[in-house]
Short mmCIF file of C-alpha atoms in Angstrom, two decimals:
data_model
loop_
_atom_site.label_atom_id
_atom_site.label_comp_id
_atom_site.label_asym_id
_atom_site.label_seq_id
_atom_site.Cartn_x
_atom_site.Cartn_y
_atom_site.Cartn_z
CA MET A 131 -32.97 15.45 33.86
CA THR A 132 -32.87 17.05 37.38
CA GLY A 133 -31.93 15.67 40.71
CA GLY A 134 -29.32 13.12 39.77
CA THR A 135 -25.59 13.02 39.17
CA TYR A 136 -23.78 13.08 36.31
CA ASN A 137 -20.73 10.89 35.76
CA ILE A 138 -18.72 12.38 32.97
CA PRO A 139 -15.05 11.35 32.36
CA ASP A 140 -12.68 13.75 32.95
CA SER A 141 -11.69 13.82 29.00
CA LEU A 142 -15.10 15.14 28.08
CA GLN A 143 -15.34 17.37 30.97
CA THR A 144 -14.71 20.95 29.02
CA TYR A 145 -16.90 20.07 26.39
CA PHE A 146 -19.97 20.55 29.16
CA SER A 147 -21.60 23.10 31.38
CA ILE A 148 -23.10 21.39 34.34
CA ASN A 149 -25.66 23.54 36.72
CA ASN A 150 -25.35 21.64 40.27
CA THR A 151 -28.75 23.11 41.52
CA THR A 152 -30.64 22.04 38.63
CA SER A 153 -28.53 18.79 37.77
CA VAL A 154 -28.55 19.82 34.02
CA ALA A 155 -25.93 18.88 31.89
CA THR A 156 -25.43 20.76 28.69
CA LEU A 157 -23.16 19.79 25.77
CA LEU A 158 -21.34 22.92 24.36
CA ALA A 159 -21.35 24.29 21.12
CA THR A 160 -17.52 24.10 20.83
CA ALA A 161 -17.46 20.42 21.24
CA PRO A 162 -16.03 18.52 18.35
CA GLY A 163 -18.40 16.21 16.47
CA GLY A 164 -18.80 12.81 17.68
CA VAL A 165 -20.56 10.39 20.22
CA TYR A 166 -20.53 11.22 23.93
CA SER A 167 -21.36 8.94 26.19
CA PHE A 168 -21.60 9.28 30.23
CA GLU A 169 -23.65 7.82 32.80
CA TYR A 170 -26.45 9.90 34.77
CA GLU A 171 -27.58 8.61 38.50
CA ALA A 172 -31.39 9.51 39.23
CA PRO A 173 -33.03 9.21 42.62
CA THR A 174 -36.02 6.86 42.19
CA GLY A 175 -37.44 7.04 45.90
CA THR A 176 -36.91 3.97 48.61
CA ASP A 177 -36.29 0.46 48.51
CA ASP A 178 -38.35 -2.14 50.41
CA HIS A 179 -36.47 -1.00 53.67
CA GLY A 180 -36.98 2.22 53.37
CA CYS A 181 -33.50 2.87 52.19
CA PRO A 182 -32.67 5.93 49.41
CA ALA A 183 -32.60 3.93 45.83
CA SER A 184 -31.42 5.14 42.74
CA LEU A 185 -31.20 4.32 39.09
CA THR A 186 -27.97 4.67 36.50
CA GLN A 187 -28.57 5.09 33.12
CA THR A 188 -26.42 5.33 30.38
CA ILE A 189 -27.07 9.05 28.08
CA GLU A 190 -25.47 9.38 24.74
CA TYR A 191 -24.87 12.88 23.00
CA GLU A 192 -24.56 12.62 19.08
CA LEU A 193 -22.70 15.54 17.90
CA TYR A 194 -22.06 16.56 14.52
CA PRO A 195 -20.11 19.86 12.89
CA ASN A 196 -22.47 21.83 10.54
CA THR A 197 -22.81 20.85 6.98
CA VAL A 198 -20.27 22.32 4.78
CA PRO A 199 -20.66 21.52 1.06
CA GLY A 200 -17.39 22.81 -0.39
CA SER A 201 -16.66 23.30 -3.84
CA ILE A 202 -15.15 21.53 -6.60
CA GLU A 203 -12.18 21.61 -8.91
CA PRO A 204 -11.62 22.16 -11.42
CA ALA A 205 -14.42 24.59 -11.62
CA ASN A 206 -14.37 25.24 -15.16
CA VAL A 207 -13.44 22.63 -18.01
CA LEU A 208 -13.41 22.93 -21.69
CA ILE A 209 -13.20 19.19 -23.63
CA CYS A 210 -13.63 19.10 -27.36
CA ARG A 211 -15.83 16.34 -28.89
CA GLY A 212 -14.70 13.24 -28.42
CA GLY A 213 -12.49 14.19 -25.29
CA LEU A 214 -12.35 12.92 -21.69
CA ILE A 215 -13.38 14.94 -18.70
CA PRO A 216 -10.57 15.47 -15.92
CA ASP A 217 -11.31 14.29 -12.33
CA LEU A 218 -14.09 16.49 -10.73
CA VAL A 219 -12.94 16.49 -7.24
CA LEU A 220 -14.96 17.78 -4.30
CA THR A 221 -13.01 20.01 -1.65
CA ASP A 222 -13.37 22.01 1.56
CA TYR A 223 -16.54 19.95 2.39
CA THR A 224 -17.68 18.84 6.12
CA GLY A 225 -19.81 15.87 6.34
CA ARG A 226 -20.10 12.75 3.58
CA VAL A 227 -21.25 12.94 0.27
CA ARG A 228 -24.73 11.30 -0.79
CA TYR A 229 -24.36 11.62 -4.38
CA TRP A 230 -23.62 13.44 -7.30
CA GLU A 231 -25.74 15.14 -9.84
CA TYR A 232 -25.36 16.57 -13.50
CA ARG A 233 -27.31 18.40 -16.38
CA LYS A 234 -27.07 20.27 -19.42
CA GLY A 235 -27.84 23.73 -19.59
CA ASN A 236 -29.61 26.03 -16.92
CA THR A 237 -32.92 24.36 -16.61
CA GLY A 238 -33.98 21.16 -16.85
CA ALA A 239 -33.99 18.08 -14.19
CA TRP A 240 -30.61 17.14 -12.73
CA THR A 241 -29.19 13.43 -13.19
CA GLN A 242 -28.17 11.83 -10.26
CA ILE A 243 -24.82 10.22 -10.60
CA ALA A 244 -24.27 6.72 -8.70
CA ASN A 245 -21.20 8.08 -6.87
CA SER A 246 -20.80 8.75 -3.19
CA THR A 247 -16.87 9.43 -3.09
CA SER A 248 -15.21 12.61 -3.06
CA THR A 249 -14.50 12.27 -6.90
CA VAL A 250 -16.32 11.92 -10.33
CA SER A 251 -14.41 10.48 -13.41
CA GLN A 252 -15.20 9.97 -16.86
CA ASP A 253 -16.18 6.39 -15.75
CA ASP A 254 -19.04 7.64 -14.00
CA ILE A 255 -21.13 9.39 -16.99
CA ALA A 256 -22.07 8.79 -20.28
CA GLU A 257 -20.28 10.58 -23.20
CA LEU A 258 -21.14 14.21 -23.20
CA THR A 259 -21.75 16.32 -26.12
CA GLU A 260 -21.82 19.99 -27.40
CA GLY A 261 -22.90 21.74 -24.75
CA THR A 262 -22.49 23.31 -21.09
CA TYR A 263 -22.89 21.07 -18.04
CA TYR A 264 -23.20 21.78 -14.42
CA PHE A 265 -21.92 19.28 -12.00
CA ARG A 266 -22.35 19.40 -8.18
CA ALA A 267 -22.57 17.23 -4.99
CA LEU A 268 -24.79 16.71 -2.18
CA VAL A 269 -23.34 16.36 1.11
CA ARG A 270 -24.87 15.81 4.47
CA SER A 271 -22.98 15.94 8.05
CA GLY A 272 -24.72 13.31 10.58
CA ASP A 273 -28.20 14.32 10.74
CA CYS A 274 -27.66 17.88 9.99
CA ASP A 275 -29.65 19.60 7.09
CA SER A 276 -27.86 18.60 3.49
CA ALA A 277 -26.37 20.80 0.98
CA TYR A 278 -25.15 21.23 -2.35
CA SER A 279 -21.71 22.30 -3.29
CA ALA A 280 -20.92 25.10 -5.25
CA GLN A 281 -21.21 23.94 -9.50
CA ALA A 282 -18.52 23.30 -11.91
CA THR A 283 -18.77 23.48 -15.05
CA VAL A 284 -17.92 21.43 -18.18
CA THR A 285 -18.24 22.97 -21.61
CA VAL A 286 -17.90 20.58 -24.93
CA SER A 287 -16.94 22.05 -27.82
CA ASN A 288 -18.00 20.95 -31.13
CA GLU A 289 -14.33 21.12 -32.61
CA ALA A 290 -12.68 17.50 -32.40
CA ALA A 291 -10.21 16.58 -29.87
CA PRO A 292 -6.73 16.24 -31.21
CA ALA A 293 -5.30 12.90 -32.26
CA ALA A 294 -3.49 10.83 -29.68
CA PRO A 295 0.36 11.15 -29.04
CA ALA A 296 2.01 8.49 -31.07
CA THR A 297 3.17 5.26 -29.43
CA GLN A 298 6.75 5.84 -28.29
CA PRO A 299 9.72 2.99 -28.09
CA ILE A 300 10.11 1.27 -24.16
CA VAL A 301 12.43 3.27 -22.04
CA PHE A 302 14.99 1.26 -20.56
CA ALA A 303 17.24 2.24 -17.66
CA CYS A 304 19.37 0.66 -14.81
CA VAL A 305 17.66 0.68 -11.29
CA GLY A 306 18.59 3.42 -9.30
CA ASP A 307 19.15 5.44 -12.56
CA GLU A 308 16.91 8.26 -13.84
CA PHE A 309 14.82 7.87 -16.66
CA THR A 310 12.88 10.43 -18.74
CA LEU A 311 10.09 9.63 -20.85
CA ASN A 312 8.83 10.82 -24.64
CA PRO A 313 7.53 12.99 -25.92
CA SER A 314 8.52 16.36 -24.89
CA GLY A 315 6.88 19.44 -24.68
CA THR A 316 4.48 21.83 -23.15
CA GLN A 317 1.67 20.78 -25.13
CA TYR A 318 1.55 17.24 -23.36
CA ARG A 319 -0.05 16.09 -20.21
CA TRP A 320 1.39 13.25 -18.02
CA TYR A 321 -1.02 10.69 -16.08
CA THR A 322 -0.91 7.73 -13.74
CA SER A 323 -4.07 6.33 -15.44
CA GLU A 324 -5.79 6.02 -18.84
CA THR A 325 -8.85 7.99 -17.51
CA GLY A 326 -9.34 10.44 -14.80
CA GLY A 327 -6.68 11.42 -12.09
CA GLU A 328 -4.47 15.05 -12.40
CA ALA A 329 -2.01 15.80 -14.75
CA ASP A 330 1.67 16.00 -13.45
CA ALA A 331 4.66 17.34 -15.44
CA ASP A 332 6.94 15.29 -13.09
CA LEU A 333 5.52 11.98 -13.89
CA ARG A 334 7.42 12.07 -17.27
CA SER A 335 10.77 11.28 -15.48
CA GLY A 336 11.75 9.77 -12.14
CA THR A 337 14.12 7.16 -10.51
CA MET A 338 14.04 3.09 -12.09
CA THR A 339 12.96 0.52 -9.60
CA SER A 340 12.97 -2.95 -10.28
CA GLN A 341 9.16 -2.22 -11.08
CA TRP A 342 7.79 -1.42 -14.36
CA VAL A 343 6.63 2.23 -15.07
CA GLN A 344 3.27 3.09 -16.81
CA ARG A 345 2.52 6.53 -17.66
CA TYR A 346 -0.24 8.01 -19.85
CA VAL A 347 0.32 11.16 -22.16
CA SER A 348 -1.98 13.48 -23.66
CA VAL A 349 -1.43 16.22 -26.22
CA VAL A 350 -3.50 19.94 -26.03
CA ASN A 351 -4.23 21.85 -29.15
CA ASN A 352 -4.59 25.86 -29.45
CA SER A 353 -8.10 25.60 -28.31
CA GLY A 354 -7.29 23.99 -25.08
CA CYS A 355 -8.80 20.43 -26.27
CA GLU A 356 -6.85 17.48 -24.78
CA SER A 357 -6.77 14.01 -26.76
CA SER A 358 -7.10 10.68 -25.34
CA ARG A 359 -3.91 9.26 -23.80
CA THR A 360 -1.43 6.96 -24.98
CA LEU A 361 0.63 4.18 -22.74
CA VAL A 362 4.46 4.95 -22.46
CA GLU A 363 6.59 2.60 -20.27
CA ALA A 364 9.69 2.52 -18.47
CA ARG A 365 11.55 -0.71 -17.75
CA PRO A 366 14.63 -1.72 -16.08
CA TYR A 367 17.31 -3.46 -18.10
CA PHE A 368 17.18 -6.72 -15.99
CA THR A 369 15.88 -8.58 -13.07
CA ALA A 370 18.48 -10.28 -10.65
CA GLY A 371 16.48 -13.26 -10.29
CA ALA A 372 16.15 -15.41 -6.86
CA ILE A 373 17.91 -18.13 -5.12
CA THR A 374 16.33 -20.99 -3.75
CA ASN A 375 16.47 -21.02 0.05
CA GLY A 376 17.96 -23.92 1.11
CA GLN A 377 20.24 -25.91 3.75
CA GLN A 378 22.48 -28.89 3.87
CA VAL A 379 24.81 -30.24 6.42
CA ALA A 380 28.15 -32.02 5.71
CA CYS A 381 29.72 -33.94 8.37
CA ASP A 382 33.69 -33.06 7.06
CA GLU A 383 35.22 -32.15 4.36
CA LEU A 384 35.76 -35.59 2.84
CA THR A 385 31.84 -36.01 2.57
CA PRO A 386 30.88 -36.47 -1.08
CA ILE A 387 28.13 -34.04 -1.66
CA SER A 388 27.08 -32.44 -4.71
CA THR A 389 24.69 -29.49 -3.83
CA ILE A 390 22.88 -27.65 -6.65
CA ALA A 391 22.06 -24.05 -4.92
CA SER A 392 18.99 -23.85 -7.50
CA SER A 393 18.12 -20.87 -8.61
CA MET A 394 15.78 -18.51 -10.79
CA ASP A 395 17.87 -16.99 -13.99
CA ALA A 396 18.45 -13.37 -13.61
CA ALA A 397 16.99 -12.07 -17.00
CA PRO A 398 17.16 -9.04 -19.31
CA THR A 399 13.62 -7.50 -18.93
CA SER A 400 11.24 -8.27 -21.90
CA GLY A 401 12.57 -5.88 -24.93
CA ALA A 402 16.01 -5.87 -23.52
CA THR A 403 18.82 -7.50 -24.88
CA GLY A 404 22.16 -7.65 -22.97
CA THR A 405 24.76 -10.23 -21.04
CA ILE A 406 24.08 -10.84 -17.80
CA THR A 407 27.38 -11.77 -14.92
CA TYR A 408 27.25 -13.35 -11.90
CA ILE A 409 29.41 -13.24 -8.66
CA TRP A 410 28.89 -15.50 -5.64
CA TYR A 411 29.56 -14.53 -2.41
CA MET A 412 30.24 -16.58 1.02
CA SER A 413 30.14 -15.86 4.57
CA LYS A 414 31.18 -18.00 7.22
CA ASP A 415 29.84 -17.51 10.80
CA GLY A 416 27.95 -14.16 9.97
CA ALA A 417 31.15 -12.61 8.64
CA ASP A 418 31.29 -10.10 5.78
CA PRO A 419 30.67 -11.94 2.60
CA VAL A 420 33.63 -12.83 0.13
CA ALA A 421 33.46 -13.27 -3.48
CA LEU A 422 34.25 -16.51 -4.78
CA THR A 423 36.01 -17.01 -8.05
CA SER A 424 34.12 -20.12 -9.41
CA PRO A 425 31.30 -21.04 -10.03
CA SER A 426 30.44 -17.93 -12.04
CA SER A 427 27.34 -19.21 -13.20
CA ASN A 428 23.30 -19.20 -12.35
CA SER A 429 23.32 -22.36 -10.28
CA ALA A 430 26.48 -23.28 -8.09
CA THR A 431 27.48 -26.72 -7.28
CA LEU A 432 28.90 -26.44 -3.65
CA ASN A 433 31.35 -28.77 -2.76
CA PRO A 434 32.99 -28.93 1.27
CA ALA A 435 36.47 -30.04 -0.15
CA ASN A 436 36.74 -26.48 -1.52
CA TYR A 437 36.35 -24.75 1.54
CA THR A 438 39.18 -25.45 3.95
CA ASP A 439 38.04 -22.84 6.58
CA GLY A 440 36.82 -26.04 8.97
CA ASP A 441 33.86 -26.36 10.53
CA GLY A 442 31.17 -23.59 10.65
CA THR A 443 27.98 -22.16 9.09
CA TYR A 444 28.27 -21.11 5.43
CA VAL A 445 25.97 -18.76 3.74
CA PHE A 446 25.87 -18.35 -0.09
CA THR A 447 24.59 -15.36 -1.71
CA ARG A 448 24.92 -14.17 -5.48
CA THR A 449 24.80 -10.60 -7.71
CA ALA A 450 23.85 -10.32 -11.01
CA SER A 451 25.01 -7.82 -13.42
CA PHE A 452 24.07 -6.09 -17.09
CA SER A 453 25.67 -4.96 -19.78
CA ASN A 454 25.18 -4.48 -23.41
CA SER A 455 26.68 -2.00 -26.15
CA GLY A 456 24.86 0.98 -24.71
CA ALA A 457 24.49 0.48 -20.98
CA SER A 458 26.21 -1.06 -18.29
CA CYS A 459 24.17 -1.85 -14.69
CA ASP A 460 25.47 -1.98 -11.23
CA ALA A 461 25.10 -5.45 -9.50
CA LEU A 462 21.80 -6.42 -7.83
CA PRO A 463 21.60 -8.84 -4.95
CA SER A 464 19.46 -12.12 -5.87
CA SER A 465 16.97 -12.77 -3.36
CA GLY A 466 17.33 -15.74 -1.23
CA SER A 467 20.39 -17.35 0.19
CA TYR A 468 21.68 -21.22 0.49
CA THR A 469 23.43 -22.61 3.81
CA LEU A 470 25.92 -25.15 4.13
CA ILE A 471 26.66 -26.23 7.81
CA MET A 472 29.84 -28.35 7.80
CA GLY A 473 31.42 -29.91 10.70
CA THR A 474 29.93 -33.43 13.19
CA PRO A 475 27.24 -31.70 14.92
CA ASN A 476 27.68 -32.07 19.01
CA ALA A 477 24.96 -33.95 20.56
CA GLU A 478 24.40 -34.88 24.11
CA ILE A 479 22.00 -36.42 26.59
CA GLN A 480 20.10 -34.00 28.71
CA GLU A 481 20.62 -35.01 32.45
CA PRO A 482 16.86 -36.48 33.60
CA GLU A 483 15.40 -34.94 36.52
CA THR A 484 16.23 -38.10 38.58
CA ASN A 485 17.95 -41.39 37.62
CA VAL A 486 15.77 -43.65 40.01
CA LEU A 487 12.94 -45.77 38.46
CA CYS A 488 10.37 -47.21 40.68
CA GLY A 489 7.93 -49.69 39.79
CA ASN A 490 6.24 -48.45 36.27
CA ASN A 491 7.56 -44.92 36.31
CA SER A 492 9.53 -43.76 33.20
CA ILE A 493 12.53 -41.54 32.70
CA GLN A 494 12.48 -39.32 29.40
CA LEU A 495 15.78 -38.83 27.93
CA THR A 496 16.36 -35.74 25.36
CA LEU A 497 19.00 -35.62 23.18
CA GLN A 498 20.20 -31.91 22.13
CA THR A 499 21.93 -30.84 19.02
CA ASP A 500 23.57 -27.83 18.19
CA PHE A 501 22.48 -28.04 14.23
CA SER A 502 18.97 -26.94 12.81
CA SER A 503 18.76 -30.16 10.60
CA THR A 504 17.04 -33.25 10.33
CA TYR A 505 18.61 -36.21 11.81
CA SER A 506 18.04 -39.80 12.39
CA TYR A 507 18.94 -41.35 15.70
CA GLN A 508 19.80 -44.67 17.27
CA TRP A 509 19.83 -45.55 20.83
#
């Protein structure tokens, strides 16, 4: 378009070449892919009064980088009869995957795989029989031409795949300690899923958390054939349980109350045996928690008469630890807390804006208290 003015944002100026004589704007090839939007103001003649008139319209450029089809990793795979193919991952490509294809041998029709992601797994295809298969992905950047990736080869041997590794006992460890799974040996491959994914020898060990660890292990024979996978688990010895969050107010130390900080038991994890030890802690008005000599059970009965530090806010928490004949785990904090507010709440009536009543007017009186609890009122 000529004879007009381009209103191109400053952030896009470096991507355009503008000829002021012809009023032509050209989007440079060095501009990154995306949508470029700007305004063009073109003269259209005169209005009813003979004044110059113009028309402003928005122009959009859609610029896409050239399609780069990429390559597939691993590029060459050998599996035995009944074995599983690893995930085939498209790498170093530009654009989006339209679909995958595969075929058996160098000739014949390609079979389309209903998968438009960068990864094809065993679940996407039927079981492969003996022979050599070729896989490729079709990639397209925007409205640019499509292109096929480099092919990956999967060779299926007639040799039977080895048997999967035997089931292993569950490994137990304390939270924060290191665990190591069995079996051991360079002939084994470790995964995070039953099918697909990439093998990683580091998955055999790690630091135990409160969550169960599930890994899958396969074995590879001398021909390079890989077995199906066996589930192997590591679990923490125990969980620390939880205190049901709660709050209660006691007017003074003589007030008889029986407050149960109801709790979820800390317990050995399924498959583990041992003893749980509880320690309760008290913190007054935000001070550091102090261990209590009692109670020492899962649930605690709290009585204000046992606390002689006077009025204040007491927060009770709990830890749990574990031990058996072969292990001793450090204490872990249970989630949640219980709050006891002891003392007569201070209350005062907020001064109203006016003390004068005229006619049918009213005055609002507000009672302010210093505890966040539920009260009954009597005026």
